[in-house]
GROMACS .gro file of N, CA and C in nm:
model
  360
    1MET      N    1   0.083  -0.120   0.000
    1MET     CA    2   0.000   0.000   0.000
    1MET      C    3   0.087   0.126   0.000
    2LYS      N    4   0.196   0.120   0.079
    2LYS     CA    5   0.285   0.235   0.089
    2LYS      C    6   0.347   0.267  -0.048
    3LYS      N    7   0.379   0.163  -0.126
    3LYS     CA    8   0.436   0.183  -0.259
    3LYS      C    9   0.336   0.253  -0.351
    4ILE      N   10   0.210   0.219  -0.342
    4ILE     CA   11   0.106   0.282  -0.425
    4ILE      C   12   0.092   0.429  -0.390
    5VAL      N   13   0.087   0.460  -0.261
    5VAL     CA   14   0.074   0.599  -0.217
    5VAL      C   15   0.196   0.678  -0.262
    6THR      N   16   0.315   0.622  -0.244
    6THR     CA   17   0.438   0.690  -0.287
    6THR      C   18   0.436   0.712  -0.438
    7GLY      N   19   0.389   0.613  -0.513
    7GLY     CA   20   0.380   0.627  -0.659
    7GLY      C   21   0.283   0.736  -0.701
    8VAL      N   22   0.168   0.741  -0.636
    8VAL     CA   23   0.067   0.842  -0.667
    8VAL      C   24   0.120   0.981  -0.634
    9VAL      N   25   0.182   0.994  -0.517
    9VAL     CA   26   0.239   1.124  -0.476
    9VAL      C   27   0.347   1.166  -0.575
   10SER      N   28   0.433   1.074  -0.615
   10SER     CA   29   0.539   1.105  -0.711
   10SER      C   30   0.479   1.150  -0.844
   11PHE      N   31   0.377   1.079  -0.886
   11PHE     CA   32   0.310   1.115  -1.010
   11PHE      C   33   0.252   1.256  -1.002
   12LEU      N   34   0.186   1.288  -0.892
   12LEU     CA   35   0.127   1.422  -0.875
   12LEU      C   36   0.234   1.530  -0.872
   13VAL      N   37   0.346   1.504  -0.808
   13VAL     CA   38   0.456   1.601  -0.804
   13VAL      C   39   0.508   1.626  -0.946
   14VAL      N   40   0.527   1.521  -1.023
   14VAL     CA   41   0.574   1.536  -1.161
   14VAL      C   42   0.472   1.614  -1.244
   15MET      N   43   0.344   1.584  -1.228
   15MET     CA   44   0.240   1.655  -1.304
   15MET      C   45   0.238   1.804  -1.269
   16LEU      N   46   0.248   1.836  -1.141
   16LEU     CA   47   0.252   1.977  -1.100
   16LEU      C   48   0.373   2.047  -1.158
   17PHE      N   49   0.487   1.978  -1.160
   17PHE     CA   50   0.608   2.035  -1.219
   17PHE      C   51   0.587   2.064  -1.367
   18LEU      N   52   0.529   1.969  -1.439
   18LEU     CA   53   0.507   1.987  -1.583
   18LEU      C   54   0.409   2.102  -1.610
   19VAL      N   55   0.305   2.113  -1.531
   19VAL     CA   56   0.209   2.223  -1.547
   19VAL      C   57   0.279   2.356  -1.523
   20ALA      N   58   0.361   2.364  -1.419
   20ALA     CA   59   0.433   2.488  -1.389
   20ALA      C   60   0.528   2.524  -1.503
   21CYS      N   61   0.598   2.426  -1.557
   21CYS     CA   62   0.690   2.452  -1.668
   21CYS      C   63   0.615   2.500  -1.791
   22ASN      N   64   0.499   2.441  -1.818
   22ASN     CA   65   0.420   2.480  -1.933
   22ASN      C   66   0.372   2.624  -1.919
   23LYS      N   67   0.331   2.664  -1.799
   23LYS     CA   68   0.286   2.802  -1.778
   23LYS      C   69   0.400   2.900  -1.800
   24GLN      N   70   0.521   2.866  -1.757
   24GLN     CA   71   0.636   2.952  -1.781
   24GLN      C   72   0.664   2.962  -1.929
   25SER      N   73   0.651   2.850  -2.001
   25SER     CA   74   0.673   2.850  -2.145
   25SER      C   75   0.570   2.936  -2.216
   26ASP      N   76   0.442   2.926  -2.175
   26ASP     CA   77   0.337   3.009  -2.235
   26ASP      C   78   0.365   3.156  -2.210
   27SER      N   79   0.411   3.189  -2.090
   27SER     CA   80   0.442   3.327  -2.056
   27SER      C   81   0.557   3.378  -2.141
   28ALA      N   82   0.660   3.295  -2.160
   28ALA     CA   83   0.774   3.334  -2.243
   28ALA      C   84   0.730   3.353  -2.387
   29SER      N   85   0.644   3.262  -2.438
   29SER     CA   86   0.595   3.275  -2.576
   29SER      C   87   0.515   3.403  -2.593
   30SER      N   88   0.434   3.436  -2.495
   30SER     CA   89   0.355   3.558  -2.500
   30SER      C   90   0.445   3.681  -2.501
   31SER      N   91   0.549   3.680  -2.420
   31SER     CA   92   0.643   3.791  -2.416
   31SER      C   93   0.717   3.804  -2.548
   32GLU      N   94   0.758   3.690  -2.607
   32GLU     CA   95   0.826   3.693  -2.736
   32GLU      C   96   0.734   3.746  -2.844
   33SER      N   97   0.608   3.706  -2.842
   33SER     CA   98   0.511   3.752  -2.940
   33SER      C   99   0.490   3.903  -2.929
   34THR      N  100   0.477   3.952  -2.807
   34THR     CA  101   0.460   4.096  -2.785
   34THR      C  102   0.583   4.171  -2.833
   35ALA      N  103   0.702   4.119  -2.804
   35ALA     CA  104   0.826   4.183  -2.848
   35ALA      C  105   0.834   4.185  -3.000
   36SER      N  106   0.792   4.076  -3.064
   36SER     CA  107   0.793   4.069  -3.209
   36SER      C  108   0.698   4.172  -3.270
   37GLN      N  109   0.579   4.185  -3.211
   37GLN     CA  110   0.483   4.284  -3.259
   37GLN      C  111   0.537   4.426  -3.241
   38ASP      N  112   0.601   4.451  -3.127
   38ASP     CA  113   0.660   4.582  -3.103
   38ASP      C  114   0.768   4.612  -3.205
   39ASN      N  115   0.853   4.512  -3.235
   39ASN     CA  116   0.958   4.530  -3.334
   39ASN      C  117   0.899   4.557  -3.472
   40GLN      N  118   0.790   4.488  -3.505
   40GLN     CA  119   0.727   4.509  -3.635
   40GLN      C  120   0.670   4.651  -3.643
   41MET      N  121   0.608   4.698  -3.535
   41MET     CA  122   0.553   4.834  -3.536
   41MET      C  123   0.665   4.938  -3.545
   42THR      N  124   0.776   4.912  -3.477
   42THR     CA  125   0.889   5.004  -3.484
   42THR      C  126   0.942   5.009  -3.627
   43ARG      N  127   0.958   4.893  -3.689
   43ARG     CA  128   1.006   4.888  -3.827
   43ARG      C  129   0.904   4.952  -3.921
   44GLY      N  130   0.776   4.926  -3.896
   44GLY     CA  131   0.672   4.986  -3.979
   44GLY      C  132   0.676   5.138  -3.972
   45LYS      N  133   0.697   5.193  -3.854
   45LYS     CA  134   0.706   5.338  -3.839
   45LYS      C  135   0.828   5.392  -3.913
   46GLU      N  136   0.940   5.320  -3.906
   46GLU     CA  137   1.061   5.362  -3.978
   46GLU      C  138   1.037   5.367  -4.128
   47VAL      N  139   0.979   5.259  -4.181
   47VAL     CA  140   0.953   5.253  -4.326
   47VAL      C  141   0.853   5.361  -4.365
   48TYR      N  142   0.747   5.377  -4.287
   48TYR     CA  143   0.648   5.481  -4.315
   48TYR      C  144   0.717   5.618  -4.320
   49THR      N  145   0.797   5.648  -4.220
   49THR     CA  146   0.862   5.779  -4.211
   49THR      C  147   0.957   5.802  -4.329
   50GLN      N  148   1.035   5.699  -4.364
   50GLN     CA  149   1.135   5.713  -4.469
   50GLN      C  150   1.078   5.708  -4.611
   51VAL      N  151   0.971   5.630  -4.629
   51VAL     CA  152   0.923   5.605  -4.765
   51VAL      C  153   0.780   5.652  -4.788
   52CYS      N  154   0.690   5.614  -4.702
   52CYS     CA  155   0.547   5.631  -4.727
   52CYS      C  156   0.494   5.770  -4.694
   53SER      N  157   0.554   5.834  -4.595
   53SER     CA  158   0.499   5.961  -4.545
   53SER      C  159   0.501   6.071  -4.651
   54GLY      N  160   0.588   6.060  -4.749
   54GLY     CA  161   0.593   6.161  -4.854
   54GLY      C  162   0.458   6.182  -4.920
   55CYS      N  163   0.383   6.077  -4.935
   55CYS     CA  164   0.250   6.087  -4.996
   55CYS      C  165   0.137   6.072  -4.894
   56HIS      N  166   0.155   5.980  -4.800
   56HIS     CA  167   0.045   5.948  -4.708
   56HIS      C  168   0.029   6.050  -4.594
   57SER      N  169   0.125   6.137  -4.573
   57SER     CA  170   0.105   6.239  -4.469
   57SER      C  171   0.020   6.354  -4.521
   58SER      N  172   0.025   6.380  -4.653
   58SER     CA  173  -0.049   6.493  -4.708
   58SER      C  174  -0.159   6.453  -4.806
   59GLY      N  175  -0.163   6.325  -4.846
   59GLY     CA  176  -0.266   6.280  -4.939
   59GLY      C  177  -0.232   6.306  -5.084
   60VAL      N  178  -0.105   6.315  -5.116
   60VAL     CA  179  -0.061   6.340  -5.254
   60VAL      C  180  -0.123   6.237  -5.348
   61ALA      N  181  -0.174   6.283  -5.460
   61ALA     CA  182  -0.228   6.199  -5.567
   61ALA      C  183  -0.334   6.100  -5.517
   62GLY      N  184  -0.411   6.141  -5.417
   62GLY     CA  185  -0.520   6.057  -5.368
   62GLY      C  186  -0.480   5.952  -5.266
   63ALA      N  187  -0.356   5.956  -5.220
   63ALA     CA  188  -0.313   5.859  -5.118
   63ALA      C  189  -0.394   5.883  -4.990
   64PRO      N  190  -0.444   5.777  -4.928
   64PRO     CA  191  -0.516   5.798  -4.802
   64PRO      C  192  -0.421   5.851  -4.696
   65LYS      N  193  -0.461   5.957  -4.629
   65LYS     CA  194  -0.375   6.019  -4.528
   65LYS      C  195  -0.362   5.930  -4.406
   66PHE      N  196  -0.244   5.933  -4.348
   66PHE     CA  197  -0.214   5.860  -4.226
   66PHE      C  198  -0.312   5.904  -4.117
   67GLY      N  199  -0.380   5.807  -4.055
   67GLY     CA  200  -0.473   5.838  -3.947
   67GLY      C  201  -0.613   5.874  -3.990
   68ASP      N  202  -0.638   5.887  -4.121
   68ASP     CA  203  -0.771   5.924  -4.170
   68ASP      C  204  -0.859   5.799  -4.177
   69LYS      N  205  -0.935   5.777  -4.073
   69LYS     CA  206  -1.017   5.656  -4.061
   69LYS      C  207  -1.114   5.641  -4.177
   70GLU      N  208  -1.174   5.751  -4.218
   70GLU     CA  209  -1.274   5.745  -4.325
   70GLU      C  210  -1.210   5.704  -4.458
   71ALA      N  211  -1.093   5.756  -4.486
   71ALA     CA  212  -1.026   5.722  -4.612
   71ALA      C  213  -0.973   5.578  -4.613
   72TRP      N  214  -0.931   5.531  -4.496
   72TRP     CA  215  -0.874   5.397  -4.488
   72TRP      C  216  -0.981   5.288  -4.477
   73ALA      N  217  -1.097   5.319  -4.425
   73ALA     CA  218  -1.200   5.217  -4.399
   73ALA      C  219  -1.231   5.127  -4.519
   74PRO      N  220  -1.258   5.184  -4.638
   74PRO     CA  221  -1.290   5.094  -4.750
   74PRO      C  222  -1.171   5.008  -4.793
   75ARG      N  223  -1.052   5.058  -4.775
   75ARG     CA  224  -0.932   4.981  -4.810
   75ARG      C  225  -0.912   4.867  -4.710
   76ILE      N  226  -0.928   4.899  -4.581
   76ILE     CA  227  -0.913   4.799  -4.476
   76ILE      C  228  -1.019   4.690  -4.492
   77SER      N  229  -1.139   4.729  -4.531
   77SER     CA  230  -1.248   4.631  -4.543
   77SER      C  231  -1.221   4.528  -4.653
   78GLN      N  232  -1.133   4.559  -4.747
   78GLN     CA  233  -1.098   4.464  -4.852
   78GLN      C  234  -1.001   4.357  -4.803
   79GLY      N  235  -0.944   4.379  -4.686
   79GLY     CA  236  -0.853   4.280  -4.628
   79GLY      C  237  -0.707   4.323  -4.637
   80MET      N  238  -0.632   4.275  -4.540
   80MET     CA  239  -0.491   4.312  -4.533
   80MET      C  240  -0.411   4.258  -4.651
   81ASP      N  241  -0.444   4.138  -4.697
   81ASP     CA  242  -0.371   4.083  -4.811
   81ASP      C  243  -0.383   4.172  -4.934
   82LYS      N  244  -0.501   4.227  -4.955
   82LYS     CA  245  -0.523   4.318  -5.069
   82LYS      C  246  -0.436   4.443  -5.052
   83LEU      N  247  -0.431   4.497  -4.931
   83LEU     CA  248  -0.346   4.614  -4.905
   83LEU      C  249  -0.199   4.581  -4.930
   84PHE      N  250  -0.154   4.467  -4.881
   84PHE     CA  251  -0.014   4.427  -4.901
   84PHE      C  252   0.017   4.416  -5.050
   85GLN      N  253  -0.071   4.350  -5.123
   85GLN     CA  254  -0.047   4.331  -5.267
   85GLN      C  255  -0.045   4.465  -5.341
   86SER      N  256  -0.133   4.556  -5.303
   86SER     CA  257  -0.135   4.688  -5.366
   86SER      C  258  -0.004   4.762  -5.341
   87ALA      N  259   0.047   4.753  -5.220
   87ALA     CA  260   0.172   4.822  -5.186
   87ALA      C  261   0.292   4.755  -5.253
   88ILE      N  262   0.290   4.623  -5.259
   88ILE     CA  263   0.402   4.551  -5.320
   88ILE      C  264   0.407   4.572  -5.471
   89HIS      N  265   0.291   4.565  -5.536
   89HIS     CA  266   0.287   4.572  -5.682
   89HIS      C  267   0.253   4.710  -5.736
   90GLY      N  268   0.208   4.799  -5.648
   90GLY     CA  269   0.168   4.933  -5.692
   90GLY      C  270   0.021   4.936  -5.728
   91LYS      N  271  -0.038   5.055  -5.717
   91LYS     CA  272  -0.179   5.071  -5.752
   91LYS      C  273  -0.205   5.219  -5.780
   92GLY      N  274  -0.271   5.246  -5.889
   92GLY     CA  275  -0.298   5.385  -5.925
   92GLY      C  276  -0.168   5.464  -5.936
   93ASN      N  277  -0.160   5.574  -5.864
   93ASN     CA  278  -0.039   5.657  -5.869
   93ASN      C  279   0.073   5.606  -5.778
   94MET      N  280   0.043   5.508  -5.695
   94MET     CA  281   0.145   5.456  -5.604
   94MET      C  282   0.233   5.355  -5.677
   95PRO      N  283   0.364   5.381  -5.681
   95PRO     CA  284   0.452   5.284  -5.746
   95PRO      C  285   0.472   5.160  -5.658
   96ALA      N  286   0.512   5.053  -5.722
   96ALA     CA  287   0.543   4.931  -5.648
   96ALA      C  288   0.646   4.961  -5.540
   97ARG      N  289   0.620   4.907  -5.421
   97ARG     CA  290   0.709   4.922  -5.306
   97ARG      C  291   0.739   5.068  -5.274
   98GLY      N  292   0.641   5.153  -5.301
   98GLY     CA  293   0.657   5.295  -5.271
   98GLY      C  294   0.772   5.359  -5.346
   99GLY      N  295   0.809   5.297  -5.458
   99GLY     CA  296   0.920   5.350  -5.536
   99GLY      C  297   1.056   5.308  -5.483
  100GLN      N  298   1.059   5.220  -5.386
  100GLN     CA  299   1.185   5.171  -5.327
  100GLN      C  300   1.196   5.020  -5.351
  101PRO      N  301   1.249   4.979  -5.464
  101PRO     CA  302   1.252   4.836  -5.497
  101PRO      C  303   1.330   4.751  -5.397
  102GLY      N  304   1.416   4.812  -5.316
  102GLY     CA  305   1.494   4.736  -5.218
  102GLY      C  306   1.417   4.699  -5.092
  103LEU      N  307   1.296   4.752  -5.076
  103LEU     CA  308   1.217   4.717  -4.957
  103LEU      C  309   1.169   4.572  -4.966
  104SER      N  310   1.186   4.501  -4.859
  104SER     CA  311   1.140   4.360  -4.855
  104SER      C  312   0.989   4.355  -4.836
  105ASP      N  313   0.932   4.241  -4.866
  105ASP     CA  314   0.789   4.220  -4.839
  105ASP      C  315   0.760   4.242  -4.691
  106GLN      N  316   0.851   4.198  -4.606
  106GLN     CA  317   0.834   4.214  -4.462
  106GLN      C  318   0.830   4.362  -4.424
  107ASP      N  319   0.916   4.443  -4.485
  107ASP     CA  320   0.914   4.587  -4.459
  107ASP      C  321   0.784   4.650  -4.505
  108ILE      N  322   0.736   4.608  -4.621
  108ILE     CA  323   0.609   4.660  -4.673
  108ILE      C  324   0.496   4.622  -4.578
  109ARG      N  325   0.493   4.498  -4.535
  109ARG     CA  326   0.389   4.452  -4.442
  109ARG      C  327   0.394   4.531  -4.311
  110ALA      N  328   0.515   4.555  -4.262
  110ALA     CA  329   0.529   4.631  -4.137
  110ALA      C  330   0.474   4.772  -4.153
  111ALA      N  331   0.504   4.836  -4.266
  111ALA     CA  332   0.455   4.972  -4.290
  111ALA      C  333   0.303   4.975  -4.303
  112ILE      N  334   0.247   4.879  -4.375
  112ILE     CA  335   0.102   4.871  -4.391
  112ILE      C  336   0.036   4.849  -4.254
  113ASN      N  337   0.090   4.755  -4.178
  113ASN     CA  338   0.035   4.729  -4.045
  113ASN      C  339   0.041   4.855  -3.957
  114TYR      N  340   0.150   4.927  -3.966
  114TYR     CA  341   0.164   5.050  -3.888
  114TYR      C  342   0.060   5.154  -3.931
  115MET      N  343   0.045   5.174  -4.062
  115MET     CA  344  -0.051   5.274  -4.110
  115MET      C  345  -0.193   5.234  -4.074
  116VAL      N  346  -0.226   5.108  -4.094
  116VAL     CA  347  -0.363   5.060  -4.064
  116VAL      C  348  -0.391   5.070  -3.916
  117SER      N  349  -0.296   5.030  -3.832
  117SER     CA  350  -0.322   5.034  -3.687
  117SER      C  351  -0.342   5.176  -3.637
  118ASN      N  352  -0.295   5.273  -3.711
  118ASN     CA  353  -0.313   5.413  -3.673
  118ASN      C  354  -0.427   5.480  -3.750
  119SER      N  355  -0.499   5.401  -3.827
  119SER     CA  356  -0.606   5.456  -3.910
  119SER      C  357  -0.738   5.381  -3.893
  120ARG      N  358  -0.754   5.311  -3.784
  120ARG     CA  359  -0.879   5.237  -3.758
  120ARG      C  360  -0.968   5.319  -3.670
   0.00000   0.00000   0.00000
């Protein structure tokens, strides 16, 4: 009987340890995810400032102004993938990649995410 009780107690101790480790892992993953999102927003702001703001800060050639919820709403409603594709390939007066062919898709996505998050 003593062996059974010892086995059960050992099992419970191991299970509690595993649960505690999993919670720490979830917390670390959440922190990493938040840090990644912060880094993407920082990069998005950099790209916006260096490349996109020339048109999107003043609305040049019909570009939706940064922060203008009304102008961005119909674009956002079409979905983020549509916005990404428009920025990558160009649309209307906007050249592909904002006229900067060296910008990566990731940089374009970061800039779009930054502009959209400030225009909802």
